[in-house]
Amino acid sequence: MDKFIKGTGIVCEYNPFHNGHAYQIARVKQMGASFVVCAMSGDFTQRAEPAFQDKKVRAENAVKNGADIVLEIPFPFSSMSAEGFAKAGISILENSGLCDSFAFGSECGDVDKLTKVASILDDSFRKEAINLQKTKPNLGYAQAREMLVCEKLGKEYSELLKNPNDILGVEYIRANKSLCPIAVSRKTPRGGFDDEFASSSYIRNNLFDDKGAFTNVVEYLPDEYSFDGIYPDNKVFYAHMLLSLVQKTPEYLSDVAEIPVGCEYSIIKCAQTAESYDELLGLLSSKTLTDAKIRRMLLFAFFGVKKDMAISVPEYTNILACSELGRKKLKEYAEDRKITVASRVADIRKNEKAFCRYNFSRQAREVLEKCRKMSF
């Protein structure tokens, strides 16, 4: 790519930051990025789970390894579906005034193919997929989408929707209005490891041994890395979530984002039966609901994320970390902002709606932190 004037954005989670992420940032700079701006999920991730490591530590690890500015995707946007998560992340990058391009990891590495898929995923396509589901009751939306893409574009394109990063790539492109998209071929093995890289999920699951000591998985983390703020155990949080769900009413749940019509009764019934959060997930499991969808339903029910919140975009973003170059660029492009880019709470108070959303996110963080300080 040609060297851009402004920065190149990356929508990310860095949960935790690892060598594959450092490779992507380095590759983007090799391709001509002037500086790198990350829109990173905060306290909760797109998997609808608490982040493995504190957001500020993750952001600092990113800056230590090549990122210049890390902006927060606040909750609940950080835990939306692929479409909502991408929409929020791209919105922050566009409205920050800092970027003229964005890069994303991709299994196929082909922007043109992903753009072609993105071009047909409009409202009429969604209605067609939903109608297809009605004729096949055991068909999930993702499967219906694949079938229709195969029918319209061919198997070569529908196969892309089996790849998690390509799915996000398609959604980034759909959400994008003004930035130039750049696909970086993914080097990190999905869910596993090789001689150089390991996935975030593999690192999360294998970083500690049975005695709580670090394992050799640390070789997949950069040399410049802080291990502060790691929270591998969220049992108390999930216990409180389960207890909360027992008390919910159908009327309350019917207005919660991500919960399909009629599913509110199943949630209450299963919550009353389940003896643990994991058991609740199992009871709600079905052919039409993915595990991530179920986790999202439960998390949003716990915190009261309403349907109207799910169709909006962030009104603010926090600056989590930045390099010296990043600080200069924040000042240089300050007048180009169309969103509150906050370094302190006082910056957000000036916008009433943004401050209301900030308080919602802050309260969710406080609940999580209190649960982490408690023990059975």
PDB file of N, CA and C in Angstrom, residues 163-235:
ATOM      1  N   ASN A 163     -14.405 -18.824   8.551  1.00  0.00           N
ATOM      2  CA  ASN A 163     -13.189 -18.327   9.192  1.00  0.00           C
ATOM      3  C   ASN A 163     -13.507 -17.133  10.100  1.00  0.00           C
ATOM      4  N   PRO A 164     -13.229 -17.227  11.403  1.00  0.00           N
ATOM      5  CA  PRO A 164     -13.593 -16.160  12.349  1.00  0.00           C
ATOM      6  C   PRO A 164     -13.076 -14.779  11.965  1.00  0.00           C
ATOM      7  N   ASN A 165     -11.818 -14.690  11.544  1.00  0.00           N
ATOM      8  CA  ASN A 165     -11.264 -13.379  11.202  1.00  0.00           C
ATOM      9  C   ASN A 165     -11.815 -12.847   9.886  1.00  0.00           C
ATOM     10  N   ASP A 166     -12.097 -13.744   8.943  1.00  0.00           N
ATOM     11  CA  ASP A 166     -12.708 -13.308   7.695  1.00  0.00           C
ATOM     12  C   ASP A 166     -14.135 -12.825   7.927  1.00  0.00           C
ATOM     13  N   ILE A 167     -14.845 -13.457   8.853  1.00  0.00           N
ATOM     14  CA  ILE A 167     -16.191 -12.996   9.215  1.00  0.00           C
ATOM     15  C   ILE A 167     -16.121 -11.571   9.752  1.00  0.00           C
ATOM     16  N   LEU A 168     -15.172 -11.335  10.670  1.00  0.00           N
ATOM     17  CA  LEU A 168     -14.996  -9.979  11.198  1.00  0.00           C
ATOM     18  C   LEU A 168     -14.552  -9.022  10.092  1.00  0.00           C
ATOM     19  N   GLY A 169     -13.682  -9.502   9.209  1.00  0.00           N
ATOM     20  CA  GLY A 169     -13.223  -8.671   8.098  1.00  0.00           C
ATOM     21  C   GLY A 169     -14.383  -8.192   7.232  1.00  0.00           C
ATOM     22  N   VAL A 170     -15.303  -9.104   6.929  1.00  0.00           N
ATOM     23  CA  VAL A 170     -16.489  -8.750   6.150  1.00  0.00           C
ATOM     24  C   VAL A 170     -17.302  -7.677   6.879  1.00  0.00           C
ATOM     25  N   GLU A 171     -17.447  -7.853   8.197  1.00  0.00           N
ATOM     26  CA  GLU A 171     -18.231  -6.888   8.977  1.00  0.00           C
ATOM     27  C   GLU A 171     -17.522  -5.535   9.085  1.00  0.00           C
ATOM     28  N   TYR A 172     -16.181  -5.547   9.172  1.00  0.00           N
ATOM     29  CA  TYR A 172     -15.431  -4.285   9.176  1.00  0.00           C
ATOM     30  C   TYR A 172     -15.694  -3.525   7.873  1.00  0.00           C
ATOM     31  N   ILE A 173     -15.633  -4.241   6.774  1.00  0.00           N
ATOM     32  CA  ILE A 173     -15.832  -3.628   5.458  1.00  0.00           C
ATOM     33  C   ILE A 173     -17.261  -3.103   5.324  1.00  0.00           C
ATOM     34  N   ARG A 174     -18.222  -3.862   5.837  1.00  0.00           N
ATOM     35  CA  ARG A 174     -19.622  -3.405   5.799  1.00  0.00           C
ATOM     36  C   ARG A 174     -19.816  -2.120   6.604  1.00  0.00           C
ATOM     37  N   ALA A 175     -19.153  -2.058   7.755  1.00  0.00           N
ATOM     38  CA  ALA A 175     -19.311  -0.903   8.647  1.00  0.00           C
ATOM     39  C   ALA A 175     -18.549   0.317   8.141  1.00  0.00           C
ATOM     40  N   ASN A 176     -17.522   0.101   7.366  1.00  0.00           N
ATOM     41  CA  ASN A 176     -16.615   1.170   6.943  1.00  0.00           C
ATOM     42  C   ASN A 176     -17.269   2.137   5.952  1.00  0.00           C
ATOM     43  N   LYS A 177     -17.037   3.421   6.169  1.00  0.00           N
ATOM     44  CA  LYS A 177     -17.569   4.442   5.268  1.00  0.00           C
ATOM     45  C   LYS A 177     -16.468   5.260   4.594  1.00  0.00           C
ATOM     46  N   SER A 178     -15.305   5.381   5.247  1.00  0.00           N
ATOM     47  CA  SER A 178     -14.324   6.341   4.723  1.00  0.00           C
ATOM     48  C   SER A 178     -12.874   5.865   4.740  1.00  0.00           C
ATOM     49  N   LEU A 179     -12.605   4.712   5.325  1.00  0.00           N
ATOM     50  CA  LEU A 179     -11.217   4.263   5.469  1.00  0.00           C
ATOM     51  C   LEU A 179     -10.850   3.232   4.405  1.00  0.00           C
ATOM     52  N   CYS A 180      -9.581   3.145   4.078  1.00  0.00           N
ATOM     53  CA  CYS A 180      -9.099   2.157   3.114  1.00  0.00           C
ATOM     54  C   CYS A 180      -8.820   0.837   3.847  1.00  0.00           C
ATOM     55  N   PRO A 181      -9.468  -0.269   3.455  1.00  0.00           N
ATOM     56  CA  PRO A 181      -9.256  -1.549   4.143  1.00  0.00           C
ATOM     57  C   PRO A 181      -7.978  -2.261   3.687  1.00  0.00           C
ATOM     58  N   ILE A 182      -7.277  -2.862   4.634  1.00  0.00           N
ATOM     59  CA  ILE A 182      -6.036  -3.586   4.355  1.00  0.00           C
ATOM     60  C   ILE A 182      -6.098  -4.938   5.076  1.00  0.00           C
ATOM     61  N   ALA A 183      -6.002  -6.020   4.335  1.00  0.00           N
ATOM     62  CA  ALA A 183      -6.015  -7.361   4.935  1.00  0.00           C
ATOM     63  C   ALA A 183      -4.582  -7.829   5.169  1.00  0.00           C
ATOM     64  N   VAL A 184      -4.316  -8.290   6.386  1.00  0.00           N
ATOM     65  CA  VAL A 184      -3.005  -8.841   6.729  1.00  0.00           C
ATOM     66  C   VAL A 184      -3.204 -10.333   6.979  1.00  0.00           C
ATOM     67  N   SER A 185      -2.519 -11.165   6.207  1.00  0.00           N
ATOM     68  CA  SER A 185      -2.695 -12.614   6.355  1.00  0.00           C
ATOM     69  C   SER A 185      -2.380 -13.040   7.771  1.00  0.00           C
ATOM     70  N   ARG A 186      -3.296 -13.790   8.365  1.00  0.00           N
ATOM     71  CA  ARG A 186      -3.158 -14.213   9.753  1.00  0.00           C
ATOM     72  C   ARG A 186      -2.038 -15.238   9.891  1.00  0.00           C
ATOM     73  N   LYS A 187      -1.167 -15.029  10.875  1.00  0.00           N
ATOM     74  CA  LYS A 187      -0.063 -15.945  11.132  1.00  0.00           C
ATOM     75  C   LYS A 187      -0.290 -16.799  12.370  1.00  0.00           C
ATOM     76  N   THR A 188      -1.218 -16.394  13.223  1.00  0.00           N
ATOM     77  CA  THR A 188      -1.459 -17.121  14.464  1.00  0.00           C
ATOM     78  C   THR A 188      -2.415 -18.276  14.224  1.00  0.00           C
ATOM     79  N   PRO A 189      -2.057 -19.512  14.584  1.00  0.00           N
ATOM     80  CA  PRO A 189      -2.950 -20.647  14.360  1.00  0.00           C
ATOM     81  C   PRO A 189      -4.223 -20.505  15.178  1.00  0.00           C
ATOM     82  N   ARG A 190      -5.369 -20.691  14.549  1.00  0.00           N
ATOM     83  CA  ARG A 190      -6.651 -20.566  15.229  1.00  0.00           C
ATOM     84  C   ARG A 190      -6.789 -21.631  16.317  1.00  0.00           C
ATOM     85  N   GLY A 191      -6.815 -21.196  17.576  1.00  0.00           N
ATOM     86  CA  GLY A 191      -7.033 -22.107  18.692  1.00  0.00           C
ATOM     87  C   GLY A 191      -5.833 -22.969  19.060  1.00  0.00           C
ATOM     88  N   GLY A 192      -4.692 -22.781  18.368  1.00  0.00           N
ATOM     89  CA  GLY A 192      -3.546 -23.643  18.638  1.00  0.00           C
ATOM     90  C   GLY A 192      -2.231 -22.892  18.644  1.00  0.00           C
ATOM     91  N   PHE A 193      -1.157 -23.558  18.178  1.00  0.00           N
ATOM     92  CA  PHE A 193       0.168 -22.944  18.209  1.00  0.00           C
ATOM     93  C   PHE A 193       1.071 -23.596  17.177  1.00  0.00           C
ATOM     94  N   ASP A 194       2.183 -22.911  16.859  1.00  0.00           N
ATOM     95  CA  ASP A 194       3.243 -23.491  16.049  1.00  0.00           C
ATOM     96  C   ASP A 194       4.572 -23.034  16.647  1.00  0.00           C
ATOM     97  N   ASP A 195       5.643 -23.055  15.867  1.00  0.00           N
ATOM     98  CA  ASP A 195       6.958 -22.710  16.421  1.00  0.00           C
ATOM     99  C   ASP A 195       7.083 -21.232  16.806  1.00  0.00           C
ATOM    100  N   GLU A 196       6.299 -20.368  16.169  1.00  0.00           N
ATOM    101  CA  GLU A 196       6.436 -18.928  16.404  1.00  0.00           C
ATOM    102  C   GLU A 196       5.261 -18.302  17.137  1.00  0.00           C
ATOM    103  N   PHE A 197       4.062 -18.761  16.812  1.00  0.00           N
ATOM    104  CA  PHE A 197       2.866 -18.076  17.300  1.00  0.00           C
ATOM    105  C   PHE A 197       1.886 -19.026  17.973  1.00  0.00           C
ATOM    106  N   ALA A 198       1.087 -18.462  18.866  1.00  0.00           N
ATOM    107  CA  ALA A 198      -0.019 -19.191  19.495  1.00  0.00           C
ATOM    108  C   ALA A 198      -1.217 -18.267  19.563  1.00  0.00           C
ATOM    109  N   SER A 199      -2.409 -18.833  19.508  1.00  0.00           N
ATOM    110  CA  SER A 199      -3.622 -18.015  19.557  1.00  0.00           C
ATOM    111  C   SER A 199      -3.862 -17.507  20.978  1.00  0.00           C
ATOM    112  N   SER A 200      -4.685 -16.484  21.079  1.00  0.00           N
ATOM    113  CA  SER A 200      -5.036 -15.929  22.396  1.00  0.00           C
ATOM    114  C   SER A 200      -5.717 -16.973  23.265  1.00  0.00           C
ATOM    115  N   SER A 201      -6.625 -17.757  22.668  1.00  0.00           N
ATOM    116  CA  SER A 201      -7.349 -18.765  23.452  1.00  0.00           C
ATOM    117  C   SER A 201      -6.390 -19.831  23.978  1.00  0.00           C
ATOM    118  N   TYR A 202      -5.424 -20.230  23.159  1.00  0.00           N
ATOM    119  CA  TYR A 202      -4.448 -21.226  23.611  1.00  0.00           C
ATOM    120  C   TYR A 202      -3.621 -20.670  24.775  1.00  0.00           C
ATOM    121  N   ILE A 203      -3.205 -19.419  24.668  1.00  0.00           N
ATOM    122  CA  ILE A 203      -2.415 -18.795  25.735  1.00  0.00           C
ATOM    123  C   ILE A 203      -3.233 -18.676  27.009  1.00  0.00           C
ATOM    124  N   ARG A 204      -4.482 -18.237  26.896  1.00  0.00           N
ATOM    125  CA  ARG A 204      -5.342 -18.111  28.084  1.00  0.00           C
ATOM    126  C   ARG A 204      -5.506 -19.459  28.789  1.00  0.00           C
ATOM    127  N   ASN A 205      -5.678 -20.499  28.008  1.00  0.00           N
ATOM    128  CA  ASN A 205      -5.954 -21.821  28.578  1.00  0.00           C
ATOM    129  C   ASN A 205      -4.720 -22.544  29.099  1.00  0.00           C
ATOM    130  N   ASN A 206      -3.531 -22.089  28.686  1.00  0.00           N
ATOM    131  CA  ASN A 206      -2.313 -22.830  29.027  1.00  0.00           C
ATOM    132  C   ASN A 206      -1.215 -22.001  29.689  1.00  0.00           C
ATOM    133  N   LEU A 207      -1.520 -20.748  30.027  1.00  0.00           N
ATOM    134  CA  LEU A 207      -0.485 -19.886  30.594  1.00  0.00           C
ATOM    135  C   LEU A 207      -0.040 -20.346  31.979  1.00  0.00           C
ATOM    136  N   PHE A 208      -0.958 -20.927  32.753  1.00  0.00           N
ATOM    137  CA  PHE A 208      -0.641 -21.365  34.110  1.00  0.00           C
ATOM    138  C   PHE A 208      -0.730 -22.894  34.228  1.00  0.00           C
ATOM    139  N   ASP A 209       0.146 -23.468  35.065  1.00  0.00           N
ATOM    140  CA  ASP A 209       0.034 -24.900  35.342  1.00  0.00           C
ATOM    141  C   ASP A 209      -0.919 -25.109  36.528  1.00  0.00           C
ATOM    142  N   ASP A 210      -1.044 -26.344  36.992  1.00  0.00           N
ATOM    143  CA  ASP A 210      -1.985 -26.673  38.066  1.00  0.00           C
ATOM    144  C   ASP A 210      -1.670 -25.946  39.373  1.00  0.00           C
ATOM    145  N   LYS A 211      -0.417 -25.519  39.531  1.00  0.00           N
ATOM    146  CA  LYS A 211      -0.008 -24.843  40.764  1.00  0.00           C
ATOM    147  C   LYS A 211      -0.028 -23.315  40.612  1.00  0.00           C
ATOM    148  N   GLY A 212      -0.487 -22.837  39.460  1.00  0.00           N
ATOM    149  CA  GLY A 212      -0.583 -21.401  39.246  1.00  0.00           C
ATOM    150  C   GLY A 212       0.689 -20.756  38.753  1.00  0.00           C
ATOM    151  N   ALA A 213       1.691 -21.555  38.398  1.00  0.00           N
ATOM    152  CA  ALA A 213       2.956 -21.009  37.890  1.00  0.00           C
ATOM    153  C   ALA A 213       2.883 -20.859  36.366  1.00  0.00           C
ATOM    154  N   PHE A 214       3.675 -19.922  35.837  1.00  0.00           N
ATOM    155  CA  PHE A 214       3.696 -19.722  34.394  1.00  0.00           C
ATOM    156  C   PHE A 214       4.312 -20.926  33.695  1.00  0.00           C
ATOM    157  N   THR A 215       3.765 -21.279  32.542  1.00  0.00           N
ATOM    158  CA  THR A 215       4.287 -22.392  31.750  1.00  0.00           C
ATOM    159  C   THR A 215       5.127 -21.851  30.600  1.00  0.00           C
ATOM    160  N   ASN A 216       5.600 -22.743  29.727  1.00  0.00           N
ATOM    161  CA  ASN A 216       6.430 -22.307  28.601  1.00  0.00           C
ATOM    162  C   ASN A 216       5.630 -21.592  27.516  1.00  0.00           C
ATOM    163  N   VAL A 217       4.337 -21.421  27.724  1.00  0.00           N
ATOM    164  CA  VAL A 217       3.530 -20.646  26.780  1.00  0.00           C
ATOM    165  C   VAL A 217       4.005 -19.192  26.718  1.00  0.00           C
ATOM    166  N   VAL A 218       4.729 -18.744  27.745  1.00  0.00           N
ATOM    167  CA  VAL A 218       5.229 -17.362  27.756  1.00  0.00           C
ATOM    168  C   VAL A 218       6.137 -17.079  26.564  1.00  0.00           C
ATOM    169  N   GLU A 219       6.656 -18.109  25.901  1.00  0.00           N
ATOM    170  CA  GLU A 219       7.508 -17.892  24.732  1.00  0.00           C
ATOM    171  C   GLU A 219       6.717 -17.282  23.574  1.00  0.00           C
ATOM    172  N   TYR A 220       5.397 -17.357  23.640  1.00  0.00           N
ATOM    173  CA  TYR A 220       4.560 -16.767  22.595  1.00  0.00           C
ATOM    174  C   TYR A 220       4.166 -15.320  22.911  1.00  0.00           C
ATOM    175  N   LEU A 221       4.699 -14.798  24.005  1.00  0.00           N
ATOM    176  CA  LEU A 221       4.453 -13.412  24.388  1.00  0.00           C
ATOM    177  C   LEU A 221       5.716 -12.587  24.126  1.00  0.00           C
ATOM    178  N   PRO A 222       5.576 -11.310  23.795  1.00  0.00           N
ATOM    179  CA  PRO A 222       6.749 -10.472  23.506  1.00  0.00           C
ATOM    180  C   PRO A 222       7.659 -10.324  24.724  1.00  0.00           C
ATOM    181  N   ASP A 223       8.926 -10.020  24.477  1.00  0.00           N
ATOM    182  CA  ASP A 223       9.872  -9.795  25.576  1.00  0.00           C
ATOM    183  C   ASP A 223       9.433  -8.602  26.422  1.00  0.00           C
ATOM    184  N   GLU A 224       8.946  -7.559  25.749  1.00  0.00           N
ATOM    185  CA  GLU A 224       8.428  -6.376  26.452  1.00  0.00           C
ATOM    186  C   GLU A 224       6.969  -6.646  26.797  1.00  0.00           C
ATOM    187  N   TYR A 225       6.739  -7.242  27.938  1.00  0.00           N
ATOM    188  CA  TYR A 225       5.379  -7.665  28.286  1.00  0.00           C
ATOM    189  C   TYR A 225       5.168  -7.590  29.791  1.00  0.00           C
ATOM    190  N   SER A 226       4.035  -7.034  30.205  1.00  0.00           N
ATOM    191  CA  SER A 226       3.686  -6.989  31.628  1.00  0.00           C
ATOM    192  C   SER A 226       2.635  -8.047  31.933  1.00  0.00           C
ATOM    193  N   PHE A 227       2.877  -8.803  33.011  1.00  0.00           N
ATOM    194  CA  PHE A 227       1.932  -9.838  33.433  1.00  0.00           C
ATOM    195  C   PHE A 227       0.971  -9.330  34.501  1.00  0.00           C
ATOM    196  N   ASP A 228       0.976  -8.035  34.761  1.00  0.00           N
ATOM    197  CA  ASP A 228       0.073  -7.467  35.759  1.00  0.00           C
ATOM    198  C   ASP A 228      -1.386  -7.613  35.314  1.00  0.00           C
ATOM    199  N   GLY A 229      -2.277  -7.620  36.280  1.00  0.00           N
ATOM    200  CA  GLY A 229      -3.703  -7.536  35.985  1.00  0.00           C
ATOM    201  C   GLY A 229      -4.308  -8.702  35.255  1.00  0.00           C
ATOM    202  N   ILE A 230      -3.754  -9.916  35.443  1.00  0.00           N
ATOM    203  CA  ILE A 230      -4.331 -11.111  34.819  1.00  0.00           C
ATOM    204  C   ILE A 230      -5.349 -11.734  35.772  1.00  0.00           C
ATOM    205  N   TYR A 231      -6.546 -12.039  35.251  1.00  0.00           N
ATOM    206  CA  TYR A 231      -7.623 -12.618  36.064  1.00  0.00           C
ATOM    207  C   TYR A 231      -8.184 -13.863  35.360  1.00  0.00           C
ATOM    208  N   PRO A 232      -7.565 -15.032  35.574  1.00  0.00           N
ATOM    209  CA  PRO A 232      -8.028 -16.236  34.887  1.00  0.00           C
ATOM    210  C   PRO A 232      -9.295 -16.839  35.479  1.00  0.00           C
ATOM    211  N   ASP A 233      -9.672 -16.421  36.694  1.00  0.00           N
ATOM    212  CA  ASP A 233     -10.802 -17.049  37.393  1.00  0.00           C
ATOM    213  C   ASP A 233     -11.918 -16.031  37.635  1.00  0.00           C
ATOM    214  N   ASN A 234     -13.087 -16.289  37.053  1.00  0.00           N
ATOM    215  CA  ASN A 234     -14.232 -15.392  37.236  1.00  0.00           C
ATOM    216  C   ASN A 234     -15.444 -16.144  37.794  1.00  0.00           C
ATOM    217  N   LYS A 235     -15.179 -17.145  38.629  1.00  0.00           N
ATOM    218  CA  LYS A 235     -16.260 -17.978  39.164  1.00  0.00           C
ATOM    219  C   LYS A 235     -17.264 -17.170  39.979  1.00  0.00           C
TER     220      LYS A 235
END
